[in-house]
């Protein structure tokens, strides 16, 4: 179809020329125009005409390629968004289907235990109850994830220093529970002006950061070190970014588990035996994405883990970074 | 289905036990909750949908109504609206299936006295029903049905979500406003930290409780309240908070 259109467009000047020739030829016999042109000028003109044609063709090809690339990027993004939405619907249906049976089970077990004297039978009812509670925790975690994805943002400008100081205060409390305690240190830039504020929901950002710092403490070796550091960078187009890094010297994540860590209910081998349901990083990803930021994790099994947050600075939130952009130097697992 | 006594058309005047209408369409849930309520000292009538709940309330004037949200014919939320529109002030506890904060706020604004997310701890259901009964003011509309609440100099318009201390309008974040609303509709009640976090977020056990501490600090600052000699919000060490001023609905 396109080829015919090109032929039709090309045919127009040809036809116009033919018609003009016919008209002139039939009007006056022997009409002549004598021109003398330097050969070098003819060569130059031919060169210019060819250059224009070649430029036009190249420009057109570029347009076609660009449109194709944009269409495929859009299709890819739309596909990913569709899959994500479908996945969310499935998770919410799962949660919904579990609620009533779990409510009934909990009430039934309470009724059953009330009729039993202390002894092995009552102990086994308590055992079943503990298993039901594990399922309850999974549903409440799924609900928590849904809540952070949909709750309206109570957003404002946040001074990073105060957010991070609070974070580290809470992390120190968590770290005291480890024996011997894990050290948690805050490393802020030493300069005479503060970090650039970020726009966002302070509660949610605190929750996301505390989840990551909590993991860092949980998976640290005793007497390990967890560091929280921050800096602000001027990115492309003058858009600024606040970078927050959480590093630990803990057990790390084996390479085969890295692609799965951001999934709901994903729990690594090292996490077995530590409390938690594996919803934390999925929630972190959801919160960061609502703030148009990025979060990436790099880890070496047995050595430790670095989680890097990048949040847009300034208000209101600047437009999202171009699709497909990755954090320089941290390509393992980037999520936005 | 009625448990806790023979089939009756009206509560026995001699029976001092509080009377509960439980509207729940899932038989597995209804059949396990009814004996639980009966054993905890309530008379119970179980109905399977919202219309049957309205009919049971009209016929038996219960002390409290427990309504599941998702039910056939008429859902719990619409049943609650119709109850309030018809001027019935029976305390209502909603069994919600939604974790969304806006939905929860809506449930309270529509006149629910409290709500519980499924799956809940059975003991928590009993505790909530008792708390709702304690708060009930016979012959007067519950605080949850009032559009404007007043506690001394503090006034809260629950519909426009604005609050004043004397002549001064309070500037509050939406979450602090939600918390203030919950405090004023649950005065003199020990509110556990987990409960308040659930009010704010729908979470049962979030990581850390900083989000709550910050909102309490925001409210205290706006109310010029002193944590050590609280006039409004008192801290109950390592448990939670209690709104200590007397509240009236206007």
Coordinates of N, CA, C and O in Angstrom, one line a residue, chain B residues 80-199:
Chain B
X80 N -27.1 -0.1 56.7 CA -26.7 0.9 57.7 C -27.3 2.3 57.3 O -27.9 2.9 58.2
X81 N -27.1 2.6 56.1 CA -27.7 3.9 55.6 C -29.2 4.0 55.8 O -29.7 5.0 56.3
X82 N -29.9 2.9 55.5 CA -31.3 2.9 55.7 C -31.7 3.0 57.1 O -32.7 3.7 57.5
X83 N -31.0 2.3 58.0 CA -31.2 2.4 59.4 C -31.1 3.8 59.9 O -32.0 4.3 60.6
X84 N -30.0 4.5 59.5 CA -29.8 5.8 60.0 C -30.8 6.8 59.4 O -31.3 7.7 60.1
X85 N -31.2 6.6 58.1 CA -32.2 7.5 57.5 C -33.5 7.4 58.2 O -34.3 8.3 58.3
X86 N -33.8 6.1 58.7 CA -35.1 5.9 59.3 C -35.1 6.3 60.8 O -36.0 6.1 61.5
X87 N -33.9 6.9 61.2 CA -33.8 7.5 62.6 C -33.6 6.4 63.6 O -33.7 6.6 64.8
X88 N -33.1 5.2 63.2 CA -32.8 4.2 64.2 C -31.3 4.3 64.6 O -30.5 4.4 63.8
X89 N -31.1 4.4 65.9 CA -29.8 4.7 66.4 C -29.1 3.4 67.0 O -28.1 3.6 67.7
X90 N -29.6 2.3 66.6 CA -29.0 1.0 67.2 C -27.5 1.0 66.8 O -27.2 1.3 65.6
X91 N -26.6 0.8 67.8 CA -25.2 0.7 67.4 C -24.9 -0.3 66.4 O -25.5 -1.4 66.4
X92 N -24.1 0.0 65.4 CA -23.7 -0.9 64.3 C -22.2 -1.1 64.2 O -21.5 -0.2 64.3
X93 N -21.9 -2.4 64.1 CA -20.5 -2.8 63.9 C -20.4 -3.4 62.5 O -21.1 -4.4 62.2
X94 N -19.6 -2.9 61.6 CA -19.5 -3.4 60.3 C -18.3 -4.4 60.2 O -17.2 -4.1 60.7
X95 N -18.6 -5.5 59.5 CA -17.5 -6.5 59.2 C -17.1 -6.2 57.8 O -17.7 -6.6 56.8
X96 N -16.0 -5.5 57.7 CA -15.6 -5.0 56.3 C -14.7 -6.0 55.7 O -14.0 -6.8 56.3
X97 N -14.6 -5.9 54.4 CA -13.7 -6.8 53.6 C -12.8 -5.9 52.8 O -12.2 -6.4 51.9
X98 N -12.8 -4.7 53.2 CA -11.9 -3.8 52.4 C -10.8 -3.2 53.3 O -11.1 -2.8 54.4
X99 N -9.6 -3.1 52.8 CA -8.5 -2.6 53.6 C -8.3 -1.1 53.3 O -7.5 -0.5 53.9
X100 N -9.0 -0.6 52.3 CA -8.8 0.7 51.8 C -9.2 1.8 52.8 O -10.3 1.8 53.4
X101 N -8.3 2.8 53.1 CA -8.5 3.8 54.1 C -9.7 4.6 53.8 O -10.5 4.9 54.7
X102 N -9.9 5.0 52.6 CA -11.1 5.8 52.2 C -12.4 5.1 52.5 O -13.3 5.6 53.0
X103 N -12.4 3.8 52.2 CA -13.6 2.9 52.5 C -13.9 2.9 54.0 O -15.0 2.9 54.4
X104 N -12.8 2.8 54.8 CA -13.0 2.7 56.2 C -13.5 4.0 56.8 O -14.5 4.0 57.6
X105 N -13.0 5.1 56.3 CA -13.4 6.4 56.7 C -14.9 6.6 56.4 O -15.7 7.1 57.2
X106 N -15.3 6.1 55.2 CA -16.6 6.2 54.7 C -17.6 5.4 55.6 O -18.6 5.9 56.0
X107 N -17.1 4.2 56.0 CA -18.0 3.4 56.9 C -18.3 4.2 58.2 O -19.4 4.2 58.7
X108 N -17.3 4.9 58.8 CA -17.5 5.6 60.0 C -18.4 6.8 59.8 O -19.2 7.1 60.6
X109 N -18.2 7.5 58.6 CA -19.0 8.7 58.3 C -20.4 8.3 58.1 O -21.3 9.1 58.3
X110 N -20.7 7.1 57.6 CA -22.0 6.7 57.3 C -22.7 6.3 58.6 O -23.9 5.9 58.5
X111 N -22.1 6.4 59.7 CA -22.7 6.1 60.9 C -22.5 4.8 61.6 O -23.2 4.4 62.5
X112 N -21.4 4.0 61.1 CA -21.1 2.8 61.8 C -20.4 3.2 63.1 O -19.7 4.2 63.1
X113 N -20.6 2.4 64.1 CA -20.0 2.7 65.4 C -18.6 2.2 65.5 O -17.7 2.7 66.2
X114 N -18.3 1.2 64.7 CA -17.0 0.6 64.6 C -17.0 -0.4 63.4 O -18.0 -0.7 62.9
X115 N -15.8 -0.9 63.1 CA -15.7 -1.9 62.0 C -14.6 -2.8 62.4 O -13.7 -2.5 63.2
X116 N -14.6 -3.9 61.7 CA -13.6 -4.9 62.0 C -13.3 -5.6 60.6 O -14.2 -5.9 59.8
X117 N -12.0 -5.7 60.3 CA -11.6 -6.3 59.1 C -11.6 -7.8 59.2 O -11.0 -8.3 60.2
X118 N -12.2 -8.5 58.3 CA -12.1 -10.0 58.2 C -10.7 -10.4 57.7 O -10.2 -9.7 56.8
X119 N -10.1 -11.4 58.1 CA -10.5 -12.3 59.3 C -10.0 -11.7 60.6 O -8.9 -11.2 60.7
X120 N -10.9 -11.6 61.6 CA -10.5 -10.9 62.8 C -10.4 -11.9 63.9 O -10.8 -13.1 63.8
X121 N -9.8 -11.5 65.0 CA -9.6 -12.3 66.2 C -11.0 -12.3 66.9 O -11.6 -11.3 67.2
X122 N -11.5 -13.5 67.1 CA -12.9 -13.6 67.7 C -13.0 -12.8 69.0 O -14.0 -12.2 69.3
X123 N -11.9 -12.8 69.8 CA -12.0 -12.1 71.1 C -12.1 -10.6 70.8 O -12.8 -9.9 71.6
X124 N -11.6 -10.1 69.7 CA -11.6 -8.7 69.3 C -13.1 -8.3 69.0 O -13.6 -7.2 69.4
X125 N -13.8 -9.3 68.3 CA -15.2 -9.0 68.0 C -16.0 -8.8 69.3 O -16.8 -7.8 69.4
X126 N -15.8 -9.7 70.3 CA -16.5 -9.5 71.5 C -16.2 -8.2 72.2 O -17.0 -7.5 72.7
X127 N -14.9 -7.9 72.2 CA -14.4 -6.7 72.9 C -15.0 -5.4 72.2 O -15.5 -4.5 72.9
X128 N -15.1 -5.5 70.9 CA -15.7 -4.3 70.2 C -17.2 -4.2 70.5 O -17.7 -3.1 70.6
X129 N -17.9 -5.3 70.5 CA -19.3 -5.2 70.8 C -19.5 -4.7 72.2 O -20.4 -3.8 72.4
X130 N -18.7 -5.1 73.1 CA -18.9 -4.6 74.5 C -18.6 -3.1 74.5 O -19.3 -2.3 75.2
X131 N -17.5 -2.7 73.8 CA -17.2 -1.2 73.8 C -18.3 -0.4 73.2 O -18.7 0.6 73.7
X132 N -18.9 -0.9 72.1 CA -20.0 -0.2 71.5 C -21.2 -0.1 72.4 O -21.8 0.9 72.5
X133 N -21.4 -1.2 73.1 CA -22.6 -1.2 74.1 C -22.3 -0.2 75.2 O -23.2 0.5 75.7
X134 N -21.1 -0.1 75.7 CA -20.7 0.8 76.7 C -20.9 2.3 76.3 O -21.3 3.1 77.0
X135 N -20.5 2.5 75.0 CA -20.7 3.9 74.5 C -22.1 4.3 74.2 O -22.4 5.5 74.1
X136 N -23.0 3.3 74.0 CA -24.4 3.6 73.6 C -25.0 4.4 74.6 O -24.8 4.3 75.8
X137 N -25.8 5.4 74.2 CA -26.5 6.3 75.1 C -28.0 6.1 74.8 O -28.5 6.7 73.8
X138 N -28.6 5.3 75.6 CA -30.0 4.9 75.3 C -30.9 6.1 75.1 O -30.8 7.1 75.8
X139 N -31.7 6.1 74.0 CA -32.6 7.1 73.7 C -32.0 8.3 72.9 O -32.6 9.2 72.4
X140 N -30.6 8.3 72.8 CA -29.9 9.4 72.2 C -29.1 8.8 71.0 O -28.6 7.7 71.1
X141 N -29.0 9.6 69.9 CA -28.2 9.1 68.8 C -26.7 8.9 69.2 O -26.2 9.6 70.0
X142 N -26.1 7.8 68.7 CA -24.7 7.6 69.0 C -23.8 8.7 68.4 O -24.2 9.4 67.5
X143 N -22.6 8.9 69.0 CA -21.7 10.0 68.5 C -21.4 9.8 67.0 O -21.2 10.7 66.2
X144 N -21.4 8.5 66.6 CA -21.0 8.2 65.2 C -22.1 8.6 64.3 O -21.8 8.7 63.1
X145 N -23.3 9.0 64.7 CA -24.3 9.4 63.8 C -24.4 10.9 63.8 O -25.1 11.5 63.0
X146 N -23.6 11.6 64.6 CA -23.6 13.1 64.7 C -22.8 13.7 63.6 O -21.7 13.1 63.2
X147 N -23.2 14.8 63.0 CA -22.4 15.5 62.0 C -21.4 16.4 62.6 O -20.3 16.6 62.1
X148 N -21.7 16.9 63.8 CA -20.8 17.8 64.5 C -20.6 17.3 65.9 O -21.5 16.9 66.6
X149 N -19.3 17.2 66.3 CA -19.0 16.8 67.6 C -18.3 17.9 68.4 O -17.5 18.7 67.8
X150 N -18.6 18.0 69.7 CA -18.1 19.1 70.5 C -17.5 18.5 71.8 O -18.1 17.6 72.4
X151 N -16.3 18.9 72.1 CA -15.6 18.5 73.3 C -15.0 19.8 73.9 O -13.9 20.2 73.5
X152 N -15.7 20.4 74.9 CA -15.2 21.7 75.4 C -15.1 22.7 74.3 O -16.0 22.9 73.5
X153 N -13.9 23.3 74.1 CA -13.6 24.3 73.1 C -13.4 23.7 71.7 O -13.4 24.4 70.7
X154 N -13.3 22.4 71.7 CA -13.0 21.7 70.4 C -14.3 21.3 69.7 O -15.2 20.7 70.3
X155 N -14.3 21.7 68.4 CA -15.5 21.4 67.6 C -15.0 20.7 66.3 O -14.1 21.2 65.6
X156 N -15.7 19.6 65.9 CA -15.3 18.9 64.7 C -16.6 18.8 63.8 O -17.6 18.2 64.2
X157 N -16.5 19.3 62.6 CA -17.5 19.1 61.6 C -17.1 17.9 60.8 O -16.2 17.9 60.0
X158 N -17.8 16.8 61.0 CA -17.4 15.5 60.4 C -17.7 15.4 58.9 O -17.0 14.6 58.2
X159 N -18.6 16.2 58.5 CA -19.0 16.2 57.0 C -18.0 17.0 56.2 O -17.4 16.4 55.2
X160 N -17.7 18.2 56.7 CA -16.7 19.0 55.9 C -15.3 18.7 56.3 O -14.3 19.2 55.7
X161 N -15.1 17.8 57.3 CA -13.8 17.5 57.8 C -13.0 18.7 58.2 O -11.9 18.9 57.7
X162 N -13.6 19.6 59.0 CA -12.9 20.8 59.6 C -13.0 20.8 61.1 O -14.0 20.3 61.6
X163 N -12.0 21.3 61.7 CA -12.1 21.4 63.2 C -11.7 22.7 63.7 O -10.8 23.4 63.1
X164 N -12.2 23.1 64.8 CA -11.9 24.4 65.4 C -11.6 24.2 66.9 O -12.2 23.4 67.6
X165 N -10.7 25.0 67.5 CA -10.4 25.1 68.9 C -10.8 26.5 69.3 O -10.1 27.4 69.0
X166 N -11.9 26.7 69.9 CA -12.5 28.0 70.1 C -12.8 28.6 68.7 O -13.4 28.0 67.9
X167 N -12.2 29.8 68.4 CA -12.4 30.5 67.1 C -11.4 30.0 66.1 O -11.5 30.3 64.9
X168 N -10.3 29.4 66.6 CA -9.2 29.1 65.7 C -9.4 27.7 64.9 O -9.7 26.7 65.5
X169 N -9.4 27.8 63.6 CA -9.5 26.6 62.8 C -8.2 25.8 62.8 O -7.1 26.4 62.7
X170 N -8.3 24.5 63.1 CA -7.1 23.7 63.1 C -6.6 23.3 61.7 O -7.4 22.9 60.9
X171 N -5.3 23.4 61.5 CA -4.8 23.0 60.2 C -4.2 21.6 60.4 O -3.2 21.5 61.1
X172 N -4.9 20.6 59.8 CA -4.4 19.2 60.1 C -4.3 18.5 58.7 O -5.0 18.8 57.8
X173 N -3.3 17.5 58.7 CA -3.2 16.7 57.5 C -4.4 15.7 57.5 O -5.1 15.5 58.6
X174 N -4.8 15.2 56.3 CA -5.9 14.3 56.3 C -5.9 13.2 57.3 O -6.9 12.8 57.9
X175 N -4.7 12.6 57.5 CA -4.6 11.4 58.4 C -4.8 11.9 59.9 O -5.5 11.2 60.7
X176 N -4.3 13.0 60.2 CA -4.5 13.5 61.6 C -6.0 13.8 61.8 O -6.6 13.6 62.9
X177 N -6.7 14.3 60.8 CA -8.2 14.5 60.8 C -8.9 13.2 61.1 O -9.8 13.1 61.9
X178 N -8.5 12.2 60.3 CA -9.1 10.8 60.5 C -9.0 10.4 61.9 O -9.9 9.8 62.5
X179 N -7.8 10.6 62.5 CA -7.5 10.1 63.8 C -8.3 10.9 64.8 O -8.9 10.4 65.8
X180 N -8.4 12.2 64.6 CA -9.2 13.1 65.5 C -10.7 12.6 65.5 O -11.3 12.5 66.6
X181 N -11.2 12.3 64.3 CA -12.5 11.8 64.2 C -12.7 10.6 65.0 O -13.7 10.4 65.8
X182 N -11.8 9.7 64.9 CA -11.9 8.4 65.6 C -11.8 8.6 67.2 O -12.5 8.0 67.9
X183 N -10.9 9.5 67.6 CA -10.8 9.8 69.0 C -12.2 10.4 69.5 O -12.7 10.0 70.6
X184 N -12.7 11.3 68.8 CA -14.0 12.0 69.3 C -15.2 11.0 69.3 O -16.1 11.2 70.0
X185 N -15.2 10.0 68.4 CA -16.3 9.1 68.4 C -16.0 7.9 69.3 O -16.9 7.1 69.5
X186 N -14.8 7.9 69.9 CA -14.5 6.8 70.9 C -13.9 7.4 72.1 O -12.8 7.0 72.6
X187 N -14.7 8.4 72.8 CA -14.1 9.0 73.9 C -13.9 8.1 75.1 O -14.7 7.1 75.2
X188 N -12.9 8.4 75.9 CA -12.7 7.6 77.2 C -12.5 6.1 77.0 O -12.9 5.3 77.8
X189 N -12.1 5.7 75.8 CA -11.9 4.3 75.5 C -10.4 4.1 75.3 O -9.7 4.9 74.7
X190 N -9.8 3.0 75.9 CA -8.4 2.8 75.7 C -8.2 2.3 74.2 O -8.7 1.2 73.9
X191 N -7.6 3.1 73.4 CA -7.4 2.7 72.0 C -5.9 2.2 71.8 O -5.0 3.0 72.0
X192 N -5.8 0.9 71.5 CA -4.5 0.3 71.3 C -3.8 0.9 70.1 O -4.5 1.3 69.1
X193 N -2.5 0.9 70.2 CA -1.7 1.5 69.1 C -2.1 0.7 67.8 O -2.2 1.3 66.7
X194 N -2.2 -0.6 67.8 CA -2.5 -1.4 66.6 C -3.8 -1.0 66.0 O -4.0 -0.9 64.8
X195 N -4.8 -0.7 66.9 CA -6.1 -0.3 66.5 C -6.0 1.0 65.7 O -6.6 1.2 64.7
X196 N -5.3 2.0 66.3 CA -5.2 3.3 65.7 C -4.4 3.2 64.4 O -4.8 3.9 63.4
X197 N -3.4 2.4 64.3 CA -2.7 2.2 63.0 C -3.6 1.6 62.0 O -3.6 2.0 60.8
X198 N -4.5 0.7 62.4 CA -5.5 0.2 61.5 C -6.5 1.2 61.0 O -6.8 1.2 59.8
X199 N -6.8 2.1 61.9 CA -7.7 3.2 61.5 C -7.1 4.0 60.4 O -7.7 4.4 59.4

